Amino acid sequence: MPTPRLEPFRGFRSRLRNTLRGLVRAERRFWLLVALVGLISGMGAVVLLKVLRFTQHLFWGSEAEGFLSGVIASPSWRRFLVPVLGGALVSLVTLLIGQPLRGHGTAGIIESIWVKSGRLSLPRALLRGLVSIVAVALGAPLGREGALLQTGAASGSFLGHWLRLGPGQARLLVACGAAAGVASAYNVPIGAALFGLEVLLGSFALELFGPIVLACVVATLVSRILIADHPSYVIPHYVMHPRELLLAVLLGVLLGGASALYVRGINVLSDLLDRVPRKLTPFLPLGAMTLVGLAAVWLPHLLGNGYDAVNAALLGKLSLVLLVVLPLAKLLATSLCAGAGVPGGLFTPSLFYGALLGGAFGQVMQYVWPGGAPSGAYALLGMGAVLAGTTHAPVSAVLIIFELTGDYGLILPLMLGAFLATMISRRLEPESLYTSVLSRRNVRIPESVPHWLREEGTRAMLMPVRDRVPPSASFQEIVVLLLEQPSGADLYVTDEEGRYLGTITLDELKGHLPDYSLLGATIAADVMDRHLRPVTPDLSLSEVAARFATTPLERLPVVDTERRLLGTISKSDVLKQGRF
């Protein structure tokens, strides 16, 4: 029985939902929702980053982005015990909810968009985001963007299904929320918008560009007002020399192979940890973070998302030994924690991996061919190459790196290196960092852009009903209206509130006329087909095509969740789409 105290709240929620649904026309309402998702993503980013910095200051004594300095100043026992505490927290939450938090959120978001009609659990996303942010603050070698991206996507999913939008709009809201999460996390509205199009939706279609851009603009505006309004990495202006283009070719090829190694390393360790007995799975995060804490006694740069180490590489402040050792150690630590079930992003660790490898390449080139750009310039090129190589998304990678650093001087070698790294990485590892996770679970993403990204399926082909009759309509009225219908159209019976009751077809009508003396007493309720299943706007075109395969009718009625007749859909319109 519902609790009486909750009844006013439930009534308020229902009235609020109905108000939003009827506020403006459907098209304008969707744009309002896009802006709302951007606002929620931006505010969520502000809250989560505040939690991140508060936790870092509490356990490491660090201020703002000076996380590494606090870690280095900490005694060895703290470097070991604080990450262990983070692992214990994740293991405890895993035991309490009865399921692991493993995996990075981007793959789950892609699966939701392409396979699950944009469905994500908001409570799970909020819990996972909070645990992820705290774990990263305590030293988990993963990215903070995972929490922000997942929270934004789940808010879009919640609004889409709460307001009963069609599956296409719900999926697009999820992508808008995820892209807005990236934009607010790193102050990269252009790159985040392209990330949403290239990685999440797999299309640069113009009709998708507007909503993604609006969500990213709103989220970035919120983060700039409440967090900071400057590039994430403030670096010197690097000038491009002709030789940088030549070296960018070599760097792109090398880091294309390194990108494939990064993806393969994540997957190999995840596969190995998947074989651990189920009863031990909740304790894997504790074990993984214990090993990370042990390594951090000697390599404190491994802890956290690696912002400070990347910044040092961009400024040329790391030794060649660290530039070589840290990327491999980070890859191992990140793979171990991600596979063990510590929630977090893999985007930022890939920047760490690429920046330090690029910096190492730059220092080696200084010895082999002195006189060119400093190692920090190659660290920037390395970030872009590895980001493009791991995501298989060179366009968004170039724009994200440009916005992260605000440096346009190296844009040409950055573009060249990103393209080559993507090409080499794809040849060595066909799946990207995100789709490889889905492939291991036998979740297949279509190679071509699905039709739902361009129109709303059933809803887009909805045609209004010309005539409808009440169940009490006389036989003579029914015959007259049926004869006036265009070819292939039928007559629909509805009640006073417009709810669908049945269908009357001319062919079926003949079977109800055994006794001509009864025609005067025959009404619509006597001759309508009550067994025909109407379709709903949220069905995909393939599902509608399957319905048509079971009936000879040329049109099917379309109803909402309360069985109100919305219109009809034509078999010929469905078949014109060509692919299902």
Coordinates of C-alpha atoms in Angstrom, one line a residue:
M1 CA 0.0 0.0 0.0
P2 CA 1.4 3.5 -0.9
T3 CA 2.4 5.6 2.1
P4 CA -0.1 8.5 2.6
R5 CA 2.7 11.0 3.2
L6 CA 4.1 10.2 -0.3
E7 CA 0.8 10.8 -2.1
P8 CA 1.2 14.7 -2.3
F9 CA 4.8 14.3 -3.6
R10 CA 3.7 11.8 -6.2
G11 CA 0.9 14.0 -7.3
F12 CA 3.3 16.9 -7.6
R13 CA 5.7 14.9 -9.7
S14 CA 2.8 13.9 -12.0
R15 CA 1.6 17.5 -12.4
L16 CA 5.2 18.7 -13.0
R17 CA 5.7 16.1 -15.7
N18 CA 2.4 16.9 -17.4
T19 CA 3.3 20.6 -17.2
L20 CA 6.6 20.1 -18.9
R21 CA 5.1 17.9 -21.5
G22 CA 2.5 20.4 -22.4
L23 CA 4.6 23.5 -22.0
V24 CA 5.5 24.0 -25.6
R25 CA 5.3 22.1 -28.8
A26 CA 7.2 18.8 -29.0
E27 CA 10.1 20.2 -31.0
R28 CA 10.7 23.2 -28.8
R29 CA 10.3 21.1 -25.7
F30 CA 13.1 18.8 -26.8
W31 CA 15.5 21.8 -27.1
L32 CA 14.4 22.9 -23.7
L33 CA 15.3 19.5 -22.4
V34 CA 18.7 19.6 -24.1
A35 CA 19.5 22.9 -22.4
L36 CA 18.3 21.4 -19.1
V37 CA 20.6 18.4 -19.5
G38 CA 23.5 20.7 -20.1
L39 CA 22.7 22.6 -17.0
I40 CA 22.4 19.5 -14.9
S41 CA 25.7 18.1 -16.3
G42 CA 27.4 21.4 -15.5
M43 CA 26.1 21.6 -12.0
G44 CA 26.9 17.9 -11.5
A45 CA 30.5 18.6 -12.6
V46 CA 30.8 21.4 -10.1
V47 CA 29.6 19.3 -7.2
L48 CA 31.7 16.3 -8.1
L49 CA 34.9 18.4 -8.6
K50 CA 34.2 20.1 -5.2
V51 CA 34.1 16.6 -3.7
L52 CA 37.3 15.7 -5.5
R53 CA 39.2 18.7 -4.2
F54 CA 37.8 18.5 -0.7
T55 CA 38.8 14.8 -0.4
Q56 CA 42.3 15.4 -1.9
H57 CA 42.9 18.2 0.6
L58 CA 41.6 16.1 3.5
F59 CA 43.9 13.1 2.8
W60 CA 46.8 14.7 1.0
G61 CA 46.9 18.3 2.1
S62 CA 46.8 19.4 -1.5
E63 CA 45.4 22.6 -2.8
A64 CA 43.3 22.8 -6.1
E65 CA 45.4 21.1 -8.8
G66 CA 48.5 20.7 -6.7
F67 CA 47.6 17.1 -5.9
L68 CA 51.1 15.6 -6.8
S69 CA 52.9 18.0 -4.5
G70 CA 50.8 16.9 -1.6
V71 CA 51.4 13.2 -2.5
I72 CA 55.2 13.7 -2.8
A73 CA 55.3 15.6 0.6
S74 CA 53.4 12.7 2.3
P75 CA 55.3 10.0 4.2
S76 CA 55.6 6.6 2.6
W77 CA 53.0 5.0 4.9
R78 CA 50.4 7.5 3.8
R79 CA 51.1 6.9 0.1
F80 CA 50.4 3.2 0.8
L81 CA 47.5 3.4 3.2
V82 CA 45.3 6.1 1.5
P83 CA 45.0 4.1 -1.7
V84 CA 44.3 1.0 0.3
L85 CA 41.4 3.0 2.0
G86 CA 40.1 3.8 -1.5
G87 CA 40.1 0.2 -2.5
A88 CA 38.4 -0.8 0.8
L89 CA 35.7 1.8 0.0
V90 CA 35.0 0.4 -3.5
S91 CA 34.9 -3.2 -2.1
L92 CA 32.5 -2.2 0.6
V93 CA 30.1 -0.5 -1.8
T94 CA 30.4 -3.6 -4.1
L95 CA 29.4 -5.8 -1.2
L96 CA 26.5 -3.5 -0.2
I97 CA 24.9 -3.3 -3.6
G98 CA 25.7 -6.9 -4.6
Q99 CA 27.2 -6.1 -8.0
P100 CA 30.7 -4.9 -9.1
L101 CA 31.3 -1.3 -10.3
R102 CA 33.9 -2.4 -12.8
G103 CA 34.2 -1.0 -16.2
H104 CA 34.6 2.6 -17.4
G105 CA 31.3 4.4 -18.1
T106 CA 31.8 5.4 -21.7
A107 CA 31.3 1.9 -23.0
G108 CA 28.1 1.5 -21.0
I109 CA 26.9 4.8 -22.4
I110 CA 27.6 3.7 -26.0
E111 CA 25.7 0.5 -25.3
S112 CA 22.8 2.4 -23.9
I113 CA 22.6 4.7 -26.9
W114 CA 22.9 2.0 -29.6
V115 CA 21.3 -1.1 -28.0
K116 CA 19.1 -0.1 -25.0
S117 CA 17.1 2.8 -26.3
G118 CA 19.0 5.2 -24.1
R119 CA 18.2 3.5 -20.8
L120 CA 20.6 4.2 -17.9
S121 CA 19.9 3.9 -14.1
L122 CA 20.2 7.3 -12.5
P123 CA 20.6 6.0 -8.9
R124 CA 23.4 3.6 -10.0
A125 CA 25.1 6.4 -12.0
L126 CA 25.0 8.8 -9.1
L127 CA 26.4 6.2 -6.7
R128 CA 29.1 5.1 -9.2
G129 CA 30.0 8.7 -9.9
L130 CA 30.4 9.6 -6.2
V131 CA 32.5 6.4 -5.5
S132 CA 34.6 7.1 -8.6
I133 CA 35.4 10.7 -7.6
V134 CA 36.3 9.7 -4.0
A135 CA 38.4 6.7 -5.3
V136 CA 40.4 9.0 -7.7
A137 CA 40.9 11.5 -4.9
L138 CA 42.3 8.7 -2.7
G139 CA 44.8 7.7 -5.4
A140 CA 43.0 5.5 -8.0
P141 CA 45.0 5.8 -11.2
L142 CA 41.9 6.6 -13.3
G143 CA 40.2 9.6 -14.7
R144 CA 37.8 11.9 -13.0
E145 CA 35.8 12.4 -16.2
G146 CA 34.2 9.0 -15.8
A147 CA 32.0 10.2 -13.0
L148 CA 31.0 13.5 -14.8
L149 CA 30.3 11.8 -18.1
Q150 CA 28.2 9.0 -16.5
T151 CA 26.2 11.5 -14.4
G152 CA 25.4 13.7 -17.4
A153 CA 24.3 10.7 -19.5
A154 CA 22.1 9.3 -16.8
S155 CA 20.4 12.6 -16.3
G156 CA 19.5 12.7 -20.0
S157 CA 18.2 9.2 -19.8
F158 CA 16.1 9.9 -16.8
L159 CA 14.5 13.0 -18.3
G160 CA 13.9 11.3 -21.7
H161 CA 12.0 8.4 -20.2
W162 CA 10.3 10.3 -17.4
L163 CA 8.7 12.6 -20.1
R164 CA 8.1 9.6 -22.3
L165 CA 10.1 10.8 -25.3
G166 CA 10.6 8.6 -28.3
P167 CA 13.6 6.3 -28.3
G168 CA 15.5 8.5 -30.8
Q169 CA 15.2 11.7 -28.7
A170 CA 15.9 9.7 -25.5
R171 CA 19.1 8.3 -27.0
L172 CA 20.2 11.8 -28.2
L173 CA 19.6 13.2 -24.7
V174 CA 21.9 10.6 -23.3
A175 CA 24.7 11.6 -25.8
C176 CA 24.1 15.2 -25.0
G177 CA 24.5 14.6 -21.3
A178 CA 27.7 12.6 -21.8
A179 CA 29.2 15.2 -24.1
A180 CA 28.3 17.9 -21.7
G181 CA 30.0 16.0 -18.9
V182 CA 33.2 16.0 -20.9
A183 CA 32.9 19.7 -21.7
S184 CA 32.3 20.7 -18.1
A185 CA 35.1 18.4 -16.8
Y186 CA 37.8 19.9 -19.0
N187 CA 36.4 23.2 -20.4
V188 CA 36.4 21.9 -23.9
P189 CA 33.0 22.6 -25.5
I190 CA 34.1 22.2 -29.1
G191 CA 36.1 19.0 -28.6
A192 CA 33.4 17.5 -26.3
A193 CA 30.7 18.2 -28.9
L194 CA 32.7 16.4 -31.6
F195 CA 33.5 13.6 -29.1
G196 CA 29.8 13.1 -28.6
L197 CA 29.2 13.0 -32.4
E198 CA 32.3 10.9 -33.4
V199 CA 32.6 8.5 -30.5
L200 CA 29.1 8.2 -29.0
L201 CA 26.9 8.7 -32.1
G202 CA 29.3 7.8 -34.9
S203 CA 27.9 10.5 -37.1
F204 CA 28.5 14.2 -37.9
A205 CA 24.9 14.5 -39.2
L206 CA 23.8 18.2 -39.0
E207 CA 20.6 17.4 -37.2
L208 CA 22.6 15.9 -34.3
F209 CA 25.1 18.7 -34.2
G210 CA 22.7 21.4 -32.8
P211 CA 21.6 19.5 -29.6
I212 CA 25.1 18.3 -28.8
V213 CA 26.5 21.8 -29.1
L214 CA 23.8 23.4 -27.1
A215 CA 24.2 21.0 -24.2
C216 CA 28.0 21.5 -24.2
V217 CA 27.7 25.3 -24.3
V218 CA 25.4 25.3 -21.3
A219 CA 27.5 22.9 -19.3
T220 CA 30.8 24.7 -20.1
L221 CA 29.2 28.1 -19.2
V222 CA 28.2 26.7 -15.8
S223 CA 31.7 25.2 -15.2
R224 CA 33.4 28.4 -16.3
I225 CA 31.4 30.5 -13.9
L226 CA 31.7 28.2 -10.9
I227 CA 35.0 26.5 -11.4
A228 CA 37.5 28.1 -13.8
D229 CA 37.7 29.9 -17.2
H230 CA 41.1 28.9 -18.6
P231 CA 42.6 26.0 -20.5
S232 CA 43.3 23.0 -18.3
Y233 CA 47.0 23.0 -19.2
V234 CA 48.8 26.4 -19.3
I235 CA 51.9 25.9 -21.4
P236 CA 54.4 28.1 -23.4
H237 CA 53.6 28.9 -27.0
Y238 CA 55.4 26.3 -29.1
V239 CA 56.5 27.3 -32.6
M240 CA 56.4 24.8 -35.4
H241 CA 59.5 24.1 -37.5
P242 CA 59.4 22.2 -40.8
R243 CA 61.1 19.3 -39.1
E244 CA 58.2 18.9 -36.7
L245 CA 56.0 17.7 -39.5
L246 CA 58.6 15.0 -40.4
L247 CA 59.0 13.9 -36.8
A248 CA 55.2 13.9 -36.4
V249 CA 55.0 11.2 -39.0
L250 CA 57.4 9.0 -37.0
L251 CA 55.8 9.9 -33.7
G252 CA 52.3 9.1 -35.1
V253 CA 53.4 5.7 -36.3
L254 CA 55.1 4.8 -32.9
L255 CA 52.3 6.1 -30.8
G256 CA 49.8 4.3 -33.0
G257 CA 51.4 1.1 -31.9
A258 CA 51.5 2.3 -28.3
S259 CA 47.8 3.1 -28.5
A260 CA 47.0 -0.5 -29.6
L261 CA 49.2 -1.7 -26.7
Y262 CA 47.1 0.5 -24.3
V263 CA 43.8 -0.9 -25.5
R264 CA 45.2 -4.5 -25.6
G265 CA 46.6 -4.1 -22.1
I266 CA 43.3 -2.9 -20.6
N267 CA 41.5 -5.8 -22.2
V268 CA 44.1 -8.5 -21.2
L269 CA 44.1 -7.7 -17.6
S270 CA 40.3 -7.4 -17.5
D271 CA 40.0 -10.8 -19.1
L272 CA 42.3 -12.3 -16.5
L273 CA 40.4 -10.8 -13.6
D274 CA 37.1 -11.9 -15.0
R275 CA 38.2 -15.5 -14.3
V276 CA 38.5 -14.9 -10.6
P277 CA 35.9 -16.8 -8.6
R278 CA 32.7 -14.8 -8.1
K279 CA 32.9 -14.9 -4.3
L280 CA 36.3 -13.1 -4.5
T281 CA 35.2 -10.4 -7.0
P282 CA 34.1 -7.8 -4.4
F283 CA 37.6 -7.9 -2.9
L284 CA 39.4 -7.2 -6.2
P285 CA 39.3 -3.4 -5.8
L286 CA 41.0 -3.7 -2.4
G287 CA 43.7 -6.0 -3.8
A288 CA 44.3 -3.7 -6.9
M289 CA 44.6 -0.5 -4.8
T290 CA 46.9 -2.2 -2.4
L291 CA 49.3 -2.9 -5.2
V292 CA 49.0 0.6 -6.5
G293 CA 49.7 2.0 -3.0
L294 CA 52.8 -0.2 -2.7
A295 CA 54.1 1.1 -6.1
A296 CA 53.3 4.7 -5.1
V297 CA 55.9 4.5 -2.3
W298 CA 58.5 4.7 -5.1
L299 CA 56.4 6.2 -7.9
P300 CA 54.0 8.8 -6.4
H301 CA 53.2 10.1 -9.9
L302 CA 51.0 7.0 -10.4
L303 CA 48.3 8.2 -8.0
G304 CA 45.3 10.1 -9.2
N305 CA 44.4 11.0 -12.7
G306 CA 47.9 12.3 -13.5
Y307 CA 47.2 16.0 -14.2
D308 CA 50.3 17.2 -12.5
A309 CA 52.6 14.7 -14.3
V310 CA 51.1 15.7 -17.7
N311 CA 51.6 19.3 -16.9
A312 CA 55.2 18.7 -16.0
A313 CA 55.8 16.8 -19.2
L314 CA 54.3 19.6 -21.2
L315 CA 56.7 22.0 -19.5
G316 CA 59.7 19.7 -20.0
K317 CA 60.3 19.2 -16.3
L318 CA 60.5 15.4 -16.1
S319 CA 63.6 13.3 -16.6
L320 CA 64.0 10.8 -19.4
V321 CA 63.9 7.9 -17.0
L322 CA 60.5 9.0 -15.6
L323 CA 59.2 9.7 -19.1
V324 CA 59.9 6.1 -20.0
V325 CA 59.0 4.3 -16.8
L326 CA 55.9 6.1 -15.8
P327 CA 53.8 5.5 -18.9
L328 CA 54.3 1.7 -18.6
A329 CA 53.7 1.7 -14.9
K330 CA 50.5 3.8 -15.4
L331 CA 49.2 1.5 -18.0
L332 CA 49.7 -1.5 -15.7
A333 CA 48.1 0.3 -12.7
T334 CA 45.2 1.6 -14.8
S335 CA 44.5 -1.7 -16.4
L336 CA 44.7 -3.5 -13.0
C337 CA 42.2 -1.1 -11.3
A338 CA 39.8 -0.9 -14.2
G339 CA 39.7 -4.7 -14.5
A340 CA 39.4 -5.1 -10.7
G341 CA 36.2 -3.0 -10.6
V342 CA 37.4 0.4 -9.4
P343 CA 35.2 2.9 -11.3
G344 CA 36.8 5.7 -13.2
G345 CA 37.6 7.0 -16.7
L346 CA 40.3 5.8 -19.0
F347 CA 40.4 9.1 -21.0
T348 CA 42.7 11.0 -18.7
P349 CA 45.1 8.1 -18.1
S350 CA 45.5 7.9 -21.9
L351 CA 46.5 11.5 -21.9
F352 CA 49.1 10.7 -19.2
Y353 CA 50.4 7.8 -21.3
G354 CA 50.6 9.8 -24.5
A355 CA 52.1 12.9 -23.0
L356 CA 54.9 11.1 -21.3
L357 CA 55.7 8.9 -24.2
G358 CA 55.7 12.0 -26.5
G359 CA 58.0 13.8 -24.0
A360 CA 60.4 10.9 -24.1
F361 CA 60.4 11.0 -27.9
G362 CA 61.2 14.7 -27.8
Q363 CA 64.1 14.3 -25.4
V364 CA 65.6 11.5 -27.5
M365 CA 65.2 13.7 -30.6
Q366 CA 67.1 16.5 -28.8
Y367 CA 70.1 14.2 -28.6
V368 CA 69.7 12.8 -32.1
W369 CA 68.7 15.9 -34.0
P370 CA 69.2 19.0 -31.7
G371 CA 67.9 22.4 -32.4
G372 CA 64.1 21.8 -32.8
A373 CA 61.1 22.2 -30.5
P374 CA 61.5 21.3 -26.8
S375 CA 60.3 18.0 -25.4
G376 CA 57.1 19.6 -24.1
A377 CA 55.9 20.2 -27.7
Y378 CA 56.2 16.5 -28.4
A379 CA 54.4 15.7 -25.2
L380 CA 51.5 17.7 -26.6
L381 CA 51.7 15.8 -29.9
G382 CA 51.8 12.6 -28.0
M383 CA 48.6 13.4 -26.1
G384 CA 46.8 13.9 -29.3
A385 CA 48.2 10.9 -31.0
V386 CA 47.4 8.5 -28.2
L387 CA 43.9 10.0 -27.6
A388 CA 43.1 9.6 -31.3
G389 CA 44.7 6.1 -31.4
T390 CA 42.8 4.7 -28.4
T391 CA 39.4 6.2 -29.3
H392 CA 39.7 5.9 -33.1
A393 CA 38.4 9.5 -33.2
P394 CA 41.1 11.8 -34.6
V395 CA 38.8 14.8 -35.2
S396 CA 37.6 15.1 -31.7
A397 CA 41.1 14.2 -30.3
V398 CA 42.7 17.1 -32.2
L399 CA 40.1 19.6 -31.0
I400 CA 40.2 18.4 -27.4
I401 CA 44.0 18.8 -27.2
F402 CA 43.8 22.2 -28.8
E403 CA 41.2 23.4 -26.2
L404 CA 43.1 21.7 -23.3
T405 CA 46.3 23.6 -24.1
G406 CA 45.1 26.7 -26.1
D407 CA 48.1 26.3 -28.3
Y408 CA 47.5 26.6 -32.1
G409 CA 51.2 26.6 -33.1
L410 CA 51.5 22.8 -33.4
I411 CA 48.1 22.2 -35.0
L412 CA 49.5 20.8 -38.3
P413 CA 51.8 18.2 -36.8
L414 CA 49.1 17.4 -34.2
M415 CA 46.6 16.7 -37.0
L416 CA 49.1 14.6 -38.9
G417 CA 50.2 12.6 -35.8
A418 CA 46.6 12.0 -34.8
F419 CA 45.6 10.7 -38.2
L420 CA 48.6 8.3 -38.5
A421 CA 48.2 7.0 -34.9
T422 CA 44.5 6.3 -35.6
M423 CA 45.3 4.5 -38.8
I424 CA 48.1 2.3 -37.3
S425 CA 46.1 1.6 -34.1
R426 CA 43.1 0.5 -36.1
R427 CA 45.3 -1.9 -38.2
L428 CA 46.8 -3.4 -35.0
E429 CA 43.7 -3.3 -32.8
P430 CA 40.4 -3.0 -34.8
E431 CA 38.3 -2.1 -31.7
S432 CA 38.7 1.2 -29.9
L433 CA 39.2 1.6 -26.2
Y434 CA 35.4 1.8 -25.8
T435 CA 34.0 -0.7 -28.3
S436 CA 36.5 -3.4 -27.3
V437 CA 34.8 -3.6 -23.9
L438 CA 31.5 -4.2 -25.6
S439 CA 33.0 -6.7 -28.0
R440 CA 34.2 -8.7 -25.1
R441 CA 30.6 -8.9 -23.9
N442 CA 29.4 -9.9 -27.4
V443 CA 27.6 -6.5 -27.7
R444 CA 27.8 -5.5 -31.4
I445 CA 27.5 -2.0 -32.6
P446 CA 26.3 -1.5 -36.2
E447 CA 28.9 -0.3 -38.6
S448 CA 26.6 2.2 -40.2
V449 CA 24.6 4.9 -38.6
P450 CA 21.2 3.5 -37.5
H451 CA 18.1 5.1 -38.8
W452 CA 17.0 6.3 -35.4
L453 CA 19.7 8.9 -35.4
R454 CA 18.1 10.7 -38.3
E455 CA 14.4 10.4 -37.4
E456 CA 12.1 9.2 -34.7
G457 CA 11.1 5.9 -36.3
T458 CA 7.3 5.3 -35.9
R459 CA 6.7 8.9 -34.6
A460 CA 8.3 10.4 -37.7
M461 CA 6.0 8.6 -40.1
L462 CA 2.8 9.1 -38.1
M463 CA -0.2 10.1 -40.2
P464 CA -3.4 11.6 -38.7
V465 CA -6.6 9.6 -38.7
R466 CA -9.2 11.0 -41.2
D467 CA -12.3 9.5 -39.6
R468 CA -13.1 7.7 -36.4
V469 CA -16.4 6.4 -35.0
P470 CA -17.9 5.7 -31.6
P471 CA -18.8 2.1 -30.7
S472 CA -22.5 3.0 -31.0
A473 CA -22.2 4.1 -34.7
S474 CA -24.8 2.6 -36.9
F475 CA -24.1 0.1 -39.7
Q476 CA -25.2 2.6 -42.4
E477 CA -22.8 5.3 -41.0
I478 CA -19.9 2.7 -40.9
V479 CA -20.4 1.7 -44.6
V480 CA -20.6 5.3 -45.8
L481 CA -17.4 6.3 -44.0
L482 CA -15.6 3.1 -45.1
L483 CA -16.4 3.8 -48.8
E484 CA -15.1 7.4 -48.4
Q485 CA -11.7 6.2 -47.0
P486 CA -8.7 6.3 -49.4
S487 CA -7.2 3.0 -50.7
G488 CA -5.7 0.9 -47.9
A489 CA -7.3 3.0 -45.1
D490 CA -9.6 1.5 -42.5
L491 CA -12.0 2.8 -39.9
Y492 CA -11.1 3.1 -36.2
V493 CA -13.5 2.9 -33.2
T494 CA -12.7 5.1 -30.2
D495 CA -14.4 6.0 -27.0
E496 CA -15.3 9.5 -25.8
E497 CA -11.8 10.2 -24.6
G498 CA -10.2 9.1 -27.9
R499 CA -9.0 5.7 -26.6
Y500 CA -8.6 3.0 -29.3
L501 CA -11.2 0.2 -29.1
G502 CA -10.9 -1.6 -32.4
T503 CA -10.6 -1.5 -36.2
I504 CA -13.2 -2.0 -38.9
T505 CA -12.1 -3.1 -42.4
L506 CA -14.3 -3.5 -45.5
D507 CA -13.2 -7.1 -46.1
E508 CA -13.9 -8.1 -42.5
L509 CA -17.2 -6.4 -42.6
K510 CA -18.5 -8.8 -45.2
G511 CA -18.1 -11.7 -42.7
H512 CA -20.5 -10.1 -40.2
L513 CA -23.5 -10.0 -42.5
P514 CA -25.1 -13.5 -42.4
D515 CA -28.6 -12.1 -41.8
Y516 CA -29.6 -8.9 -43.7
S517 CA -32.6 -8.5 -41.5
L518 CA -30.2 -7.6 -38.6
L519 CA -28.4 -4.8 -40.4
G520 CA -30.5 -2.1 -38.8
A521 CA -29.6 -3.3 -35.3
T522 CA -25.8 -3.7 -36.1
I523 CA -23.5 -1.1 -34.6
A524 CA -19.7 -0.5 -34.7
A525 CA -19.0 -2.5 -31.5
D526 CA -20.5 -5.6 -33.2
V527 CA -18.2 -5.6 -36.3
M528 CA -14.9 -4.1 -35.1
D529 CA -11.8 -6.3 -34.7
R530 CA -10.8 -6.2 -31.1
H531 CA -7.7 -8.4 -31.5
L532 CA -5.6 -6.2 -33.8
R533 CA -2.6 -5.1 -31.8
P534 CA -1.9 -1.4 -32.3
V535 CA 1.7 -0.1 -32.3
T536 CA 3.3 2.6 -30.1
P537 CA 5.6 5.5 -31.0
D538 CA 8.5 4.0 -29.1
L539 CA 8.8 0.9 -31.3
S540 CA 11.7 0.7 -33.8
L541 CA 11.0 0.4 -37.5
S542 CA 12.2 -3.3 -37.4
E543 CA 9.5 -4.0 -34.7
V544 CA 6.8 -2.3 -36.8
A545 CA 7.9 -4.2 -39.8
A546 CA 7.5 -7.5 -37.8
R547 CA 4.0 -6.4 -36.9
F548 CA 3.1 -5.9 -40.6
A549 CA 4.4 -9.3 -41.4
T550 CA 1.5 -10.8 -39.3
T551 CA -1.4 -8.9 -40.9
P552 CA -2.6 -8.2 -44.4
L553 CA -3.5 -4.6 -43.5
E554 CA -1.8 -1.7 -45.2
R555 CA -2.0 0.5 -42.2
L556 CA -1.8 0.0 -38.4
P557 CA -3.2 2.2 -35.7
V558 CA -0.7 4.0 -33.4
V559 CA -1.6 4.6 -29.8
D560 CA 0.1 6.1 -26.7
T561 CA 0.6 4.5 -23.3
E562 CA -3.1 5.2 -22.4
R563 CA -4.3 3.7 -25.7
R564 CA -5.4 7.1 -27.1
L565 CA -5.3 6.9 -30.9
L566 CA -2.5 9.1 -32.3
G567 CA -2.7 8.2 -35.9
T568 CA -1.6 5.4 -38.3
I569 CA 1.5 4.2 -39.9
S570 CA 1.7 2.8 -43.5
K571 CA 3.4 -0.4 -44.5
S572 CA 4.7 1.3 -47.7
D573 CA 6.3 4.1 -45.6
V574 CA 8.1 1.5 -43.4
L575 CA 9.3 -0.5 -46.4
K576 CA 10.7 2.7 -48.1
Q577 CA 13.3 2.9 -45.3
G578 CA 15.0 -0.1 -46.8
R579 CA 17.0 -1.3 -43.8
F580 CA 15.8 -2.4 -40.3

